[in-house]
Amino acid sequence: MHNQFLASFEAQVFSTTTEQSAPSNIALIKYWGKFAGQIPANPSLSYTLSLCKTLTQMAFDSTQPFSVKLYLSGELNLGFSQKIETYFKSIEMYLPWILMGSYEIQTHNTFPHSSGIASSASGFGALAQCLMDLDKNFGSKLSPEEALKKASFLARLGSGSACRSLYPGLVEWGRSEELEGSSDLYATPYPSSDVHEVFRDFHDWVLLIHEGEKSVSSSVGHSLMHEHPYGETRFAQAKANFASLKSILKSGDLQAFIALVEHEALSLHALMMMSSPPYLLMQSGTLETINRLWAYRKETGHPLFFTLDAGANVHLLFPQGPSSEAIMQFIESDLMAFTQNGGLVKDRMVF
Ligand code: PMV
């Protein structure tokens, strides 16, 4: 229990609707491994995307008994409705009114399902924002900053990485001596004054190599880190990488950034290959993309690089700059062949 987020409320009867949105995010330093209560084993850092979002409309009716109906892109989804019902029950101590009414939730994503773009992050981000908006009707006295922090706290309890989706730009989660105010309980915006301008206008183009369901859920992935032969080494590595990244972000050393971000992505996949049971999350198209991208970078020196989530799709990263036009043309002409159905999602982070 986290006392700072406990709340009392004034009971009122009302029905109301709120509409909120939250973007997805892509981690540069990966969160992989957690302890009880959704506490991360290491600090992580992500870019919050701009265009890939979840939009959520929530109708609450306190004259009705507690129930949740969740519609995904207009279709009632019983699995998600059940999941959200369980989630609401789990956070009652932080929002004591939450079980006192019925919810009809309409939600849709601006990006394709199963695309390797974390809809759980944007989904729980938007849901937590809706809840904090409803909280105002129950006499909440929180300032906008405190309400945002609590939304990040609540989103984390739904899906860990979701807590980072509440803030734009670069966002950190996990207590670290390297960042003042950082916490295991909620995300902290990474100060943009400590970020060189080369990192403040970045493209993330997601190449959809495989569009099916993930072969392993992230909760299974996190749990595999408990008995993992490299678990402790990995947590120490991520902490050290965060310290290195801090100075890279400040100095603007793009080559060091590229090396570190790709190493983090490959470490995540190597950890899954080395777990029991093992998982191979890449498809042949993932490997072909990486090899082609590396050859292109070697030939041209253009700063195109990649990161990966726990799946086969490739997030192609590159800064806006003199070579971005050439990079875009290369992606469209040379990398689309590795996609399953020609899928490419273009996003850009400017802050
Ligand atoms: O938030 P979860 O439990 O879905 O885990 C996310 C894990 C990664 O996306 C692989 C890494 C990260 O930090 O986002």
XYZ file of N, CA and C in Angstrom, residues 13 26 42 75 106 119 131 160 162 166 169 194 290 295 302 304:
48
model
N -24.225 11.142 -6.260
C -24.866 10.329 -7.286
C -24.818 11.107 -8.592
N 8.092 3.890 -26.642
C 9.070 2.861 -27.036
C 10.307 3.016 -26.151
N 14.852 -2.659 -12.774
C 15.880 -1.668 -13.169
C 15.183 -0.424 -13.725
N -16.568 -2.776 -30.793
C -17.035 -4.144 -30.521
C -16.832 -4.517 -29.069
N -15.496 2.998 -24.276
C -15.278 2.873 -25.729
C -13.827 3.244 -25.971
N -0.044 -1.278 -27.128
C -1.371 -0.718 -26.882
C -1.729 -0.834 -25.404
N -9.891 7.944 -15.202
C -10.210 7.749 -13.780
C -9.872 8.998 -12.975
N 3.086 -2.122 -16.424
C 4.240 -1.349 -15.933
C 4.645 -0.189 -16.830
N 3.190 1.400 -18.987
C 2.152 2.415 -19.230
C 2.407 3.686 -18.427
N 2.371 8.796 -19.700
C 1.624 9.963 -19.209
C 2.344 11.283 -19.464
N 7.890 13.369 -24.550
C 9.359 13.429 -24.639
C 10.008 12.168 -24.122
N 18.372 18.675 -20.157
C 19.535 17.775 -20.131
C 19.619 16.919 -21.386
N 17.702 -6.041 -39.952
C 18.851 -5.560 -39.174
C 20.124 -5.631 -40.024
N 24.241 -2.704 -43.038
C 25.029 -2.514 -44.275
C 24.833 -1.083 -44.790
N 24.792 7.190 -42.599
C 23.562 7.841 -42.129
C 23.066 7.210 -40.815
N 20.770 5.744 -39.170
C 19.555 4.934 -39.077
C 19.880 3.748 -38.181
